[in-house]
Amino acid sequence: MYPELIHLQTSLGLVQINSYSFFLWIAILVVALGFYRRYRIHNLSRRKSFIISAGMIIIAVVGARLFHIVTNISLYQKYPVQIFTLDANGFSIYGAILLVGMGGFLTARITSFPMWKVFDEMVPYIGISIGIARIGCFLNGCCFGIVSNLPWAVRFPIFSDAHLYQISTGQTNLVASLPVHPTQLYEALGALIATFLGMWVHQKKKVNGSGILVFVASFSVVRFIIHYVRVFPDSFVGIAPLFPALYIGILSFCLFLLFQKIARAKNKYE
């Protein structure tokens, strides 16, 4: 669609801003501001709030890159320098969520801070940030879906990634780009639905941790469904079939923790 938001030749050189990079860093900023705001509300000093929030963002970026490396090992074996690139390509949302969760628990143990409560309060920020990042994917033309005749299917430009894939698989020719599932928008919408579900359950049950657990569980269902209408890069060929099992595993683990927390809360007040 619009892989480059800005492409200007100036006296100082070329100014180029990629859609994917721009929206990804906006999403990261939203999460960073969310963490900082929640910590300040819980009476942490500005200095501690800033340090922990910055740390969470670093952990998110590292986790997103590590998960992408694991799931694209053949790509990084062929081009190991890609591990250390500073552009916004090569990140995984799940990697960020998983490592931030681990970092959050570690922070909670060290500081005796109510991390489950903070994660519940972070659900809107996380959901919105995923939606923002996926808009960047849509504009960039990556993470596209399989060919579809549904009314809302989208047609990417000639010689876009989607069109080149269709040519390589013999689905079309050089002059016709076929409509595909807008999987990027599916995931953006799914993240927002998961956000509302998480917030609703948390408001209803009043159990710390219920919001984030419902969000992650719901988002896993979204990713599970999208898996079957998305086209994966060649570097995913060996690992992509394992993703549904990963989503089911995360869903099951979150539901187990959720029911355990609800049961404990119920027994506490009986």
PDB file of C-alpha atoms in Angstrom:
ATOM      1  CA  MET A   1       0.000   0.000   0.000  1.00  0.00           C
ATOM      2  CA  TYR A   2       2.247   2.766   1.345  1.00  0.00           C
ATOM      3  CA  PRO A   3       5.543   1.155   2.456  1.00  0.00           C
ATOM      4  CA  GLU A   4       7.171   4.580   2.701  1.00  0.00           C
ATOM      5  CA  LEU A   5       5.441   7.417   4.547  1.00  0.00           C
ATOM      6  CA  ILE A   6       8.151   9.952   3.722  1.00  0.00           C
ATOM      7  CA  HIS A   7      10.728   9.831   0.933  1.00  0.00           C
ATOM      8  CA  LEU A   8      12.366  13.212   0.423  1.00  0.00           C
ATOM      9  CA  GLN A   9      15.682  14.253  -1.049  1.00  0.00           C
ATOM     10  CA  THR A  10      16.993  17.242   0.933  1.00  0.00           C
ATOM     11  CA  SER A  11      20.210  19.207   1.026  1.00  0.00           C
ATOM     12  CA  LEU A  12      21.249  17.048   3.968  1.00  0.00           C
ATOM     13  CA  GLY A  13      20.541  13.832   2.119  1.00  0.00           C
ATOM     14  CA  LEU A  14      17.669  11.396   1.725  1.00  0.00           C
ATOM     15  CA  VAL A  15      14.946  11.493   4.387  1.00  0.00           C
ATOM     16  CA  GLN A  16      13.084   8.190   4.400  1.00  0.00           C
ATOM     17  CA  ILE A  17      10.549   6.911   6.936  1.00  0.00           C
ATOM     18  CA  ASN A  18       9.214   3.394   6.529  1.00  0.00           C
ATOM     19  CA  SER A  19       5.554   2.765   7.421  1.00  0.00           C
ATOM     20  CA  TYR A  20       6.321  -0.407   9.345  1.00  0.00           C
ATOM     21  CA  SER A  21       9.111   1.223  11.346  1.00  0.00           C
ATOM     22  CA  PHE A  22       7.090   4.351  12.102  1.00  0.00           C
ATOM     23  CA  PHE A  23       4.021   2.544  13.435  1.00  0.00           C
ATOM     24  CA  LEU A  24       6.078  -0.040  15.310  1.00  0.00           C
ATOM     25  CA  TRP A  25       7.967   2.622  17.260  1.00  0.00           C
ATOM     26  CA  ILE A  26       4.719   4.499  17.909  1.00  0.00           C
ATOM     27  CA  ALA A  27       3.341   1.254  19.371  1.00  0.00           C
ATOM     28  CA  ILE A  28       6.430   0.851  21.558  1.00  0.00           C
ATOM     29  CA  LEU A  29       6.056   4.451  22.754  1.00  0.00           C
ATOM     30  CA  VAL A  30       2.412   3.810  23.709  1.00  0.00           C
ATOM     31  CA  VAL A  31       3.450   0.846  25.867  1.00  0.00           C
ATOM     32  CA  ALA A  32       6.316   2.808  27.430  1.00  0.00           C
ATOM     33  CA  LEU A  33       4.037   5.694  28.367  1.00  0.00           C
ATOM     34  CA  GLY A  34       1.485   3.218  29.697  1.00  0.00           C
ATOM     35  CA  PHE A  35       4.005   1.548  32.002  1.00  0.00           C
ATOM     36  CA  TYR A  36       5.290   4.902  33.215  1.00  0.00           C
ATOM     37  CA  ARG A  37       1.781   6.200  33.932  1.00  0.00           C
ATOM     38  CA  ARG A  38       0.739   3.072  35.833  1.00  0.00           C
ATOM     39  CA  TYR A  39       3.851   3.070  37.997  1.00  0.00           C
ATOM     40  CA  ARG A  40       3.370   6.746  38.836  1.00  0.00           C
ATOM     41  CA  ILE A  41      -0.252   6.090  39.798  1.00  0.00           C
ATOM     42  CA  HIS A  42       1.024   3.430  42.195  1.00  0.00           C
ATOM     43  CA  ASN A  43       3.238   6.032  43.866  1.00  0.00           C
ATOM     44  CA  LEU A  44       6.601   5.016  42.491  1.00  0.00           C
ATOM     45  CA  SER A  45       9.053   7.880  42.105  1.00  0.00           C
ATOM     46  CA  ARG A  46       9.548   9.391  38.671  1.00  0.00           C
ATOM     47  CA  ARG A  47      13.085   8.010  38.551  1.00  0.00           C
ATOM     48  CA  LYS A  48      12.063   4.428  39.400  1.00  0.00           C
ATOM     49  CA  SER A  49       9.042   4.626  37.088  1.00  0.00           C
ATOM     50  CA  PHE A  50      11.220   5.775  34.205  1.00  0.00           C
ATOM     51  CA  ILE A  51      13.916   3.142  34.822  1.00  0.00           C
ATOM     52  CA  ILE A  52      11.434   0.250  35.061  1.00  0.00           C
ATOM     53  CA  SER A  53       9.427   1.467  32.044  1.00  0.00           C
ATOM     54  CA  ALA A  54      12.567   1.871  29.940  1.00  0.00           C
ATOM     55  CA  GLY A  55      13.708  -1.561  31.066  1.00  0.00           C
ATOM     56  CA  MET A  56      10.418  -3.112  30.037  1.00  0.00           C
ATOM     57  CA  ILE A  57      10.713  -1.592  26.569  1.00  0.00           C
ATOM     58  CA  ILE A  58      14.268  -2.884  26.170  1.00  0.00           C
ATOM     59  CA  ILE A  59      13.098  -6.323  27.293  1.00  0.00           C
ATOM     60  CA  ALA A  60      10.193  -6.164  24.818  1.00  0.00           C
ATOM     61  CA  VAL A  61      12.484  -5.302  21.904  1.00  0.00           C
ATOM     62  CA  VAL A  62      14.994  -8.021  22.848  1.00  0.00           C
ATOM     63  CA  GLY A  63      12.238 -10.595  23.329  1.00  0.00           C
ATOM     64  CA  ALA A  64      10.624  -9.692  20.006  1.00  0.00           C
ATOM     65  CA  ARG A  65      13.932 -10.098  18.188  1.00  0.00           C
ATOM     66  CA  LEU A  66      14.890 -13.350  19.963  1.00  0.00           C
ATOM     67  CA  PHE A  67      11.534 -14.961  19.202  1.00  0.00           C
ATOM     68  CA  HIS A  68      11.860 -13.907  15.560  1.00  0.00           C
ATOM     69  CA  ILE A  69      15.344 -15.455  15.429  1.00  0.00           C
ATOM     70  CA  VAL A  70      14.066 -18.742  16.868  1.00  0.00           C
ATOM     71  CA  THR A  71      11.177 -18.891  14.398  1.00  0.00           C
ATOM     72  CA  ASN A  72      13.335 -17.802  11.428  1.00  0.00           C
ATOM     73  CA  ILE A  73      16.544 -19.639  12.257  1.00  0.00           C
ATOM     74  CA  SER A  74      17.338 -20.453   8.616  1.00  0.00           C
ATOM     75  CA  LEU A  75      17.222 -16.765   7.688  1.00  0.00           C
ATOM     76  CA  TYR A  76      19.621 -15.748  10.455  1.00  0.00           C
ATOM     77  CA  GLN A  77      21.948 -18.656   9.742  1.00  0.00           C
ATOM     78  CA  LYS A  78      22.249 -17.390   6.192  1.00  0.00           C
ATOM     79  CA  TYR A  79      22.484 -13.705   7.166  1.00  0.00           C
ATOM     80  CA  PRO A  80      23.716 -13.592  10.804  1.00  0.00           C
ATOM     81  CA  VAL A  81      24.356  -9.845  10.606  1.00  0.00           C
ATOM     82  CA  GLN A  82      20.558  -9.374  10.588  1.00  0.00           C
ATOM     83  CA  ILE A  83      20.539 -10.231  14.289  1.00  0.00           C
ATOM     84  CA  PHE A  84      22.160  -6.915  15.109  1.00  0.00           C
ATOM     85  CA  THR A  85      20.382  -4.623  12.652  1.00  0.00           C
ATOM     86  CA  LEU A  86      18.681  -1.611  14.199  1.00  0.00           C
ATOM     87  CA  ASP A  87      15.814  -1.285  11.737  1.00  0.00           C
ATOM     88  CA  ALA A  88      12.283  -2.304  12.690  1.00  0.00           C
ATOM     89  CA  ASN A  89      12.176  -5.505  10.640  1.00  0.00           C
ATOM     90  CA  GLY A  90      12.405  -8.905  12.266  1.00  0.00           C
ATOM     91  CA  PHE A  91      10.330  -8.629  15.429  1.00  0.00           C
ATOM     92  CA  SER A  92       7.650 -10.877  16.926  1.00  0.00           C
ATOM     93  CA  ILE A  93       4.789  -9.608  19.084  1.00  0.00           C
ATOM     94  CA  TYR A  94       4.634 -12.861  21.042  1.00  0.00           C
ATOM     95  CA  GLY A  95       8.314 -12.661  21.896  1.00  0.00           C
ATOM     96  CA  ALA A  96       7.784  -9.197  23.338  1.00  0.00           C
ATOM     97  CA  ILE A  97       4.758 -10.272  25.405  1.00  0.00           C
ATOM     98  CA  LEU A  98       6.448 -13.389  26.776  1.00  0.00           C
ATOM     99  CA  LEU A  99       9.717 -11.738  27.795  1.00  0.00           C
ATOM    100  CA  VAL A 100       7.965  -8.686  29.268  1.00  0.00           C
ATOM    101  CA  GLY A 101       5.854 -11.094  31.321  1.00  0.00           C
ATOM    102  CA  MET A 102       8.979 -12.783  32.641  1.00  0.00           C
ATOM    103  CA  GLY A 103      10.603  -9.418  33.336  1.00  0.00           C
ATOM    104  CA  GLY A 104       7.463  -8.263  35.099  1.00  0.00           C
ATOM    105  CA  PHE A 105       7.426 -11.221  37.447  1.00  0.00           C
ATOM    106  CA  LEU A 106      11.117 -10.736  38.221  1.00  0.00           C
ATOM    107  CA  THR A 107      10.529  -7.028  38.917  1.00  0.00           C
ATOM    108  CA  ALA A 108       7.579  -7.864  41.161  1.00  0.00           C
ATOM    109  CA  ARG A 109       9.646 -10.308  43.203  1.00  0.00           C
ATOM    110  CA  ILE A 110      12.459  -7.785  43.666  1.00  0.00           C
ATOM    111  CA  THR A 111      10.325  -4.731  44.429  1.00  0.00           C
ATOM    112  CA  SER A 112       7.274  -6.433  46.048  1.00  0.00           C
ATOM    113  CA  PHE A 113       5.207  -4.546  43.494  1.00  0.00           C
ATOM    114  CA  PRO A 114       1.668  -5.728  42.479  1.00  0.00           C
ATOM    115  CA  MET A 115       2.711  -6.733  38.966  1.00  0.00           C
ATOM    116  CA  TRP A 116      -0.504  -8.652  38.180  1.00  0.00           C
ATOM    117  CA  LYS A 117      -2.428  -5.477  38.930  1.00  0.00           C
ATOM    118  CA  VAL A 118      -0.145  -3.399  36.707  1.00  0.00           C
ATOM    119  CA  PHE A 119      -0.432  -5.904  33.855  1.00  0.00           C
ATOM    120  CA  ASP A 120      -4.231  -5.743  34.108  1.00  0.00           C
ATOM    121  CA  GLU A 121      -4.044  -1.967  33.863  1.00  0.00           C
ATOM    122  CA  MET A 122      -1.674  -2.284  30.890  1.00  0.00           C
ATOM    123  CA  VAL A 123      -4.130  -4.324  28.800  1.00  0.00           C
ATOM    124  CA  PRO A 124      -5.566  -1.286  26.922  1.00  0.00           C
ATOM    125  CA  TYR A 125      -2.078  -0.009  26.100  1.00  0.00           C
ATOM    126  CA  ILE A 126      -0.905  -3.415  24.889  1.00  0.00           C
ATOM    127  CA  GLY A 127      -4.016  -3.981  22.772  1.00  0.00           C
ATOM    128  CA  ILE A 128      -3.842  -0.537  21.184  1.00  0.00           C
ATOM    129  CA  SER A 129      -0.114  -0.890  20.510  1.00  0.00           C
ATOM    130  CA  ILE A 130      -0.667  -4.198  18.685  1.00  0.00           C
ATOM    131  CA  GLY A 131      -3.357  -2.548  16.577  1.00  0.00           C
ATOM    132  CA  ILE A 132      -1.036   0.348  15.726  1.00  0.00           C
ATOM    133  CA  ALA A 133       1.819  -2.008  14.802  1.00  0.00           C
ATOM    134  CA  ARG A 134      -0.441  -4.053  12.517  1.00  0.00           C
ATOM    135  CA  ILE A 135      -1.582  -0.926  10.691  1.00  0.00           C
ATOM    136  CA  GLY A 136       2.104  -0.429   9.897  1.00  0.00           C
ATOM    137  CA  CYS A 137       2.218  -4.000   8.573  1.00  0.00           C
ATOM    138  CA  PHE A 138      -0.819  -3.331   6.392  1.00  0.00           C
ATOM    139  CA  LEU A 139       0.653  -0.169   4.903  1.00  0.00           C
ATOM    140  CA  ASN A 140       3.969  -1.933   4.386  1.00  0.00           C
ATOM    141  CA  GLY A 141       2.281  -4.868   2.653  1.00  0.00           C
ATOM    142  CA  CYS A 142       3.892  -7.573   4.797  1.00  0.00           C
ATOM    143  CA  CYS A 143       2.153 -10.355   6.779  1.00  0.00           C
ATOM    144  CA  PHE A 144      -0.510 -10.628   4.050  1.00  0.00           C
ATOM    145  CA  GLY A 145      -3.079 -13.355   3.667  1.00  0.00           C
ATOM    146  CA  ILE A 146      -3.997 -15.993   1.116  1.00  0.00           C
ATOM    147  CA  VAL A 147      -6.131 -15.201  -1.931  1.00  0.00           C
ATOM    148  CA  SER A 148      -9.769 -14.531  -1.042  1.00  0.00           C
ATOM    149  CA  ASN A 149     -13.019 -13.576  -2.761  1.00  0.00           C
ATOM    150  CA  LEU A 150     -14.615 -12.151   0.365  1.00  0.00           C
ATOM    151  CA  PRO A 151     -16.100  -8.638   0.023  1.00  0.00           C
ATOM    152  CA  TRP A 152     -13.508  -7.153   2.391  1.00  0.00           C
ATOM    153  CA  ALA A 153     -10.491  -8.775   0.715  1.00  0.00           C
ATOM    154  CA  VAL A 154      -7.835  -6.236  -0.310  1.00  0.00           C
ATOM    155  CA  ARG A 155      -5.757  -6.014  -3.465  1.00  0.00           C
ATOM    156  CA  PHE A 156      -2.133  -5.000  -2.918  1.00  0.00           C
ATOM    157  CA  PRO A 157      -0.280  -3.108  -5.684  1.00  0.00           C
ATOM    158  CA  ILE A 158       1.488  -4.712  -8.610  1.00  0.00           C
ATOM    159  CA  PHE A 159       4.905  -6.103  -7.580  1.00  0.00           C
ATOM    160  CA  SER A 160       4.077  -5.850  -3.889  1.00  0.00           C
ATOM    161  CA  ASP A 161       5.113  -8.768  -1.677  1.00  0.00           C
ATOM    162  CA  ALA A 162       1.643 -10.282  -2.029  1.00  0.00           C
ATOM    163  CA  HIS A 163       1.689  -9.980  -5.814  1.00  0.00           C
ATOM    164  CA  LEU A 164       5.213 -11.405  -6.115  1.00  0.00           C
ATOM    165  CA  TYR A 165       4.187 -14.369  -3.950  1.00  0.00           C
ATOM    166  CA  GLN A 166       1.164 -15.001  -6.152  1.00  0.00           C
ATOM    167  CA  ILE A 167       3.394 -14.935  -9.251  1.00  0.00           C
ATOM    168  CA  SER A 168       5.913 -17.328  -7.678  1.00  0.00           C
ATOM    169  CA  THR A 169       3.156 -19.813  -6.836  1.00  0.00           C
ATOM    170  CA  GLY A 170       1.520 -19.584 -10.269  1.00  0.00           C
ATOM    171  CA  GLN A 171      -1.669 -17.968  -9.037  1.00  0.00           C
ATOM    172  CA  THR A 172      -1.500 -14.912 -11.283  1.00  0.00           C
ATOM    173  CA  ASN A 173       0.588 -13.054 -13.867  1.00  0.00           C
ATOM    174  CA  LEU A 174       2.700  -9.898 -13.992  1.00  0.00           C
ATOM    175  CA  VAL A 175      -0.224  -7.545 -14.524  1.00  0.00           C
ATOM    176  CA  ALA A 176      -2.831  -8.753 -12.024  1.00  0.00           C
ATOM    177  CA  SER A 177      -2.611  -8.727  -8.227  1.00  0.00           C
ATOM    178  CA  LEU A 178      -5.290 -10.906  -6.654  1.00  0.00           C
ATOM    179  CA  PRO A 179      -7.303  -9.856  -3.563  1.00  0.00           C
ATOM    180  CA  VAL A 180      -6.174 -11.418  -0.278  1.00  0.00           C
ATOM    181  CA  HIS A 181      -7.287 -11.690   3.327  1.00  0.00           C
ATOM    182  CA  PRO A 182      -6.278  -8.481   5.183  1.00  0.00           C
ATOM    183  CA  THR A 183      -4.695 -10.523   7.982  1.00  0.00           C
ATOM    184  CA  GLN A 184      -2.975  -7.444   9.395  1.00  0.00           C
ATOM    185  CA  LEU A 185      -6.348  -5.780   9.956  1.00  0.00           C
ATOM    186  CA  TYR A 186      -7.809  -9.023  11.320  1.00  0.00           C
ATOM    187  CA  GLU A 187      -5.108  -9.044  13.975  1.00  0.00           C
ATOM    188  CA  ALA A 188      -5.563  -5.347  14.763  1.00  0.00           C
ATOM    189  CA  LEU A 189      -9.301  -5.900  15.247  1.00  0.00           C
ATOM    190  CA  GLY A 190      -8.654  -9.097  17.189  1.00  0.00           C
ATOM    191  CA  ALA A 191      -6.302  -7.269  19.555  1.00  0.00           C
ATOM    192  CA  LEU A 192      -8.998  -4.687  20.275  1.00  0.00           C
ATOM    193  CA  ILE A 193     -11.610  -7.406  20.893  1.00  0.00           C
ATOM    194  CA  ALA A 194      -9.174  -9.211  23.213  1.00  0.00           C
ATOM    195  CA  THR A 195      -8.626  -5.902  25.015  1.00  0.00           C
ATOM    196  CA  PHE A 196     -12.345  -5.394  25.654  1.00  0.00           C
ATOM    197  CA  LEU A 197     -12.758  -9.003  26.796  1.00  0.00           C
ATOM    198  CA  GLY A 198      -9.828  -8.694  29.185  1.00  0.00           C
ATOM    199  CA  MET A 199     -11.137  -5.448  30.658  1.00  0.00           C
ATOM    200  CA  TRP A 200     -14.685  -6.836  30.940  1.00  0.00           C
ATOM    201  CA  VAL A 201     -13.613 -10.002  32.777  1.00  0.00           C
ATOM    202  CA  HIS A 202     -11.371  -8.017  35.096  1.00  0.00           C
ATOM    203  CA  GLN A 203     -14.187  -5.610  35.948  1.00  0.00           C
ATOM    204  CA  LYS A 204     -16.576  -8.515  36.559  1.00  0.00           C
ATOM    205  CA  LYS A 205     -14.288 -10.817  38.568  1.00  0.00           C
ATOM    206  CA  LYS A 206     -12.162  -8.188  40.343  1.00  0.00           C
ATOM    207  CA  VAL A 207      -9.253 -10.656  40.404  1.00  0.00           C
ATOM    208  CA  ASN A 208      -5.742  -9.364  39.807  1.00  0.00           C
ATOM    209  CA  GLY A 209      -4.295 -10.989  36.710  1.00  0.00           C
ATOM    210  CA  SER A 210      -7.649 -11.861  35.142  1.00  0.00           C
ATOM    211  CA  GLY A 211      -7.473  -9.007  32.638  1.00  0.00           C
ATOM    212  CA  ILE A 212      -4.063  -9.797  31.172  1.00  0.00           C
ATOM    213  CA  LEU A 213      -4.682 -13.556  31.204  1.00  0.00           C
ATOM    214  CA  VAL A 214      -7.969 -13.199  29.304  1.00  0.00           C
ATOM    215  CA  PHE A 215      -6.294 -10.795  26.885  1.00  0.00           C
ATOM    216  CA  VAL A 216      -3.408 -13.162  26.097  1.00  0.00           C
ATOM    217  CA  ALA A 217      -5.764 -16.158  25.872  1.00  0.00           C
ATOM    218  CA  SER A 218      -8.134 -14.301  23.522  1.00  0.00           C
ATOM    219  CA  PHE A 219      -5.295 -12.991  21.404  1.00  0.00           C
ATOM    220  CA  SER A 220      -3.951 -16.548  21.098  1.00  0.00           C
ATOM    221  CA  VAL A 221      -7.313 -17.591  19.653  1.00  0.00           C
ATOM    222  CA  VAL A 222      -7.080 -14.708  17.180  1.00  0.00           C
ATOM    223  CA  ARG A 223      -3.574 -15.761  16.125  1.00  0.00           C
ATOM    224  CA  PHE A 224      -4.704 -19.403  15.837  1.00  0.00           C
ATOM    225  CA  ILE A 225      -7.499 -18.448  13.418  1.00  0.00           C
ATOM    226  CA  ILE A 226      -5.350 -16.062  11.370  1.00  0.00           C
ATOM    227  CA  HIS A 227      -2.649 -18.732  11.014  1.00  0.00           C
ATOM    228  CA  TYR A 228      -4.794 -20.593   8.486  1.00  0.00           C
ATOM    229  CA  VAL A 229      -5.382 -17.607   6.184  1.00  0.00           C
ATOM    230  CA  ARG A 230      -1.918 -16.014   6.344  1.00  0.00           C
ATOM    231  CA  VAL A 231       1.018 -16.514   3.984  1.00  0.00           C
ATOM    232  CA  PHE A 232       4.296 -17.137   5.821  1.00  0.00           C
ATOM    233  CA  PRO A 233       7.754 -16.252   4.436  1.00  0.00           C
ATOM    234  CA  ASP A 234      10.004 -19.084   3.241  1.00  0.00           C
ATOM    235  CA  SER A 235      12.073 -18.745   6.424  1.00  0.00           C
ATOM    236  CA  PHE A 236       8.997 -19.874   8.397  1.00  0.00           C
ATOM    237  CA  VAL A 237       8.489 -23.080   6.422  1.00  0.00           C
ATOM    238  CA  GLY A 238       9.948 -25.405   9.050  1.00  0.00           C
ATOM    239  CA  ILE A 239       8.491 -23.699  12.120  1.00  0.00           C
ATOM    240  CA  ALA A 240       5.104 -22.338  10.962  1.00  0.00           C
ATOM    241  CA  PRO A 241       3.259 -25.690  11.380  1.00  0.00           C
ATOM    242  CA  LEU A 242       4.164 -25.569  15.078  1.00  0.00           C
ATOM    243  CA  PHE A 243       2.484 -22.222  15.703  1.00  0.00           C
ATOM    244  CA  PRO A 244      -1.053 -23.622  16.286  1.00  0.00           C
ATOM    245  CA  ALA A 245       0.345 -25.877  19.021  1.00  0.00           C
ATOM    246  CA  LEU A 246       2.075 -22.851  20.565  1.00  0.00           C
ATOM    247  CA  TYR A 247      -1.155 -20.852  20.556  1.00  0.00           C
ATOM    248  CA  ILE A 248      -3.106 -23.723  22.106  1.00  0.00           C
ATOM    249  CA  GLY A 249      -0.405 -24.147  24.745  1.00  0.00           C
ATOM    250  CA  ILE A 250      -0.467 -20.451  25.681  1.00  0.00           C
ATOM    251  CA  LEU A 251      -4.282 -20.454  25.714  1.00  0.00           C
ATOM    252  CA  SER A 252      -4.384 -23.501  27.994  1.00  0.00           C
ATOM    253  CA  PHE A 253      -1.759 -22.090  30.356  1.00  0.00           C
ATOM    254  CA  CYS A 254      -3.552 -18.740  30.646  1.00  0.00           C
ATOM    255  CA  LEU A 255      -6.912 -20.396  31.307  1.00  0.00           C
ATOM    256  CA  PHE A 256      -5.314 -22.643  33.939  1.00  0.00           C
ATOM    257  CA  LEU A 257      -3.859 -19.632  35.763  1.00  0.00           C
ATOM    258  CA  LEU A 258      -7.116 -17.706  35.372  1.00  0.00           C
ATOM    259  CA  PHE A 259      -9.327 -20.415  36.886  1.00  0.00           C
ATOM    260  CA  GLN A 260      -6.767 -20.979  39.640  1.00  0.00           C
ATOM    261  CA  LYS A 261      -6.781 -17.286  40.551  1.00  0.00           C
ATOM    262  CA  ILE A 262     -10.579 -17.077  40.475  1.00  0.00           C
ATOM    263  CA  ALA A 263     -10.871 -20.188  42.669  1.00  0.00           C
ATOM    264  CA  ARG A 264      -8.386 -18.792  45.190  1.00  0.00           C
ATOM    265  CA  ALA A 265     -10.213 -15.484  45.305  1.00  0.00           C
ATOM    266  CA  LYS A 266     -13.535 -17.274  45.836  1.00  0.00           C
ATOM    267  CA  ASN A 267     -12.170 -19.427  48.663  1.00  0.00           C
ATOM    268  CA  LYS A 268     -10.663 -16.378  50.296  1.00  0.00           C
ATOM    269  CA  TYR A 269     -14.063 -14.755  50.733  1.00  0.00           C
ATOM    270  CA  GLU A 270     -16.060 -17.861  51.653  1.00  0.00           C
TER     271      GLU A 270
END
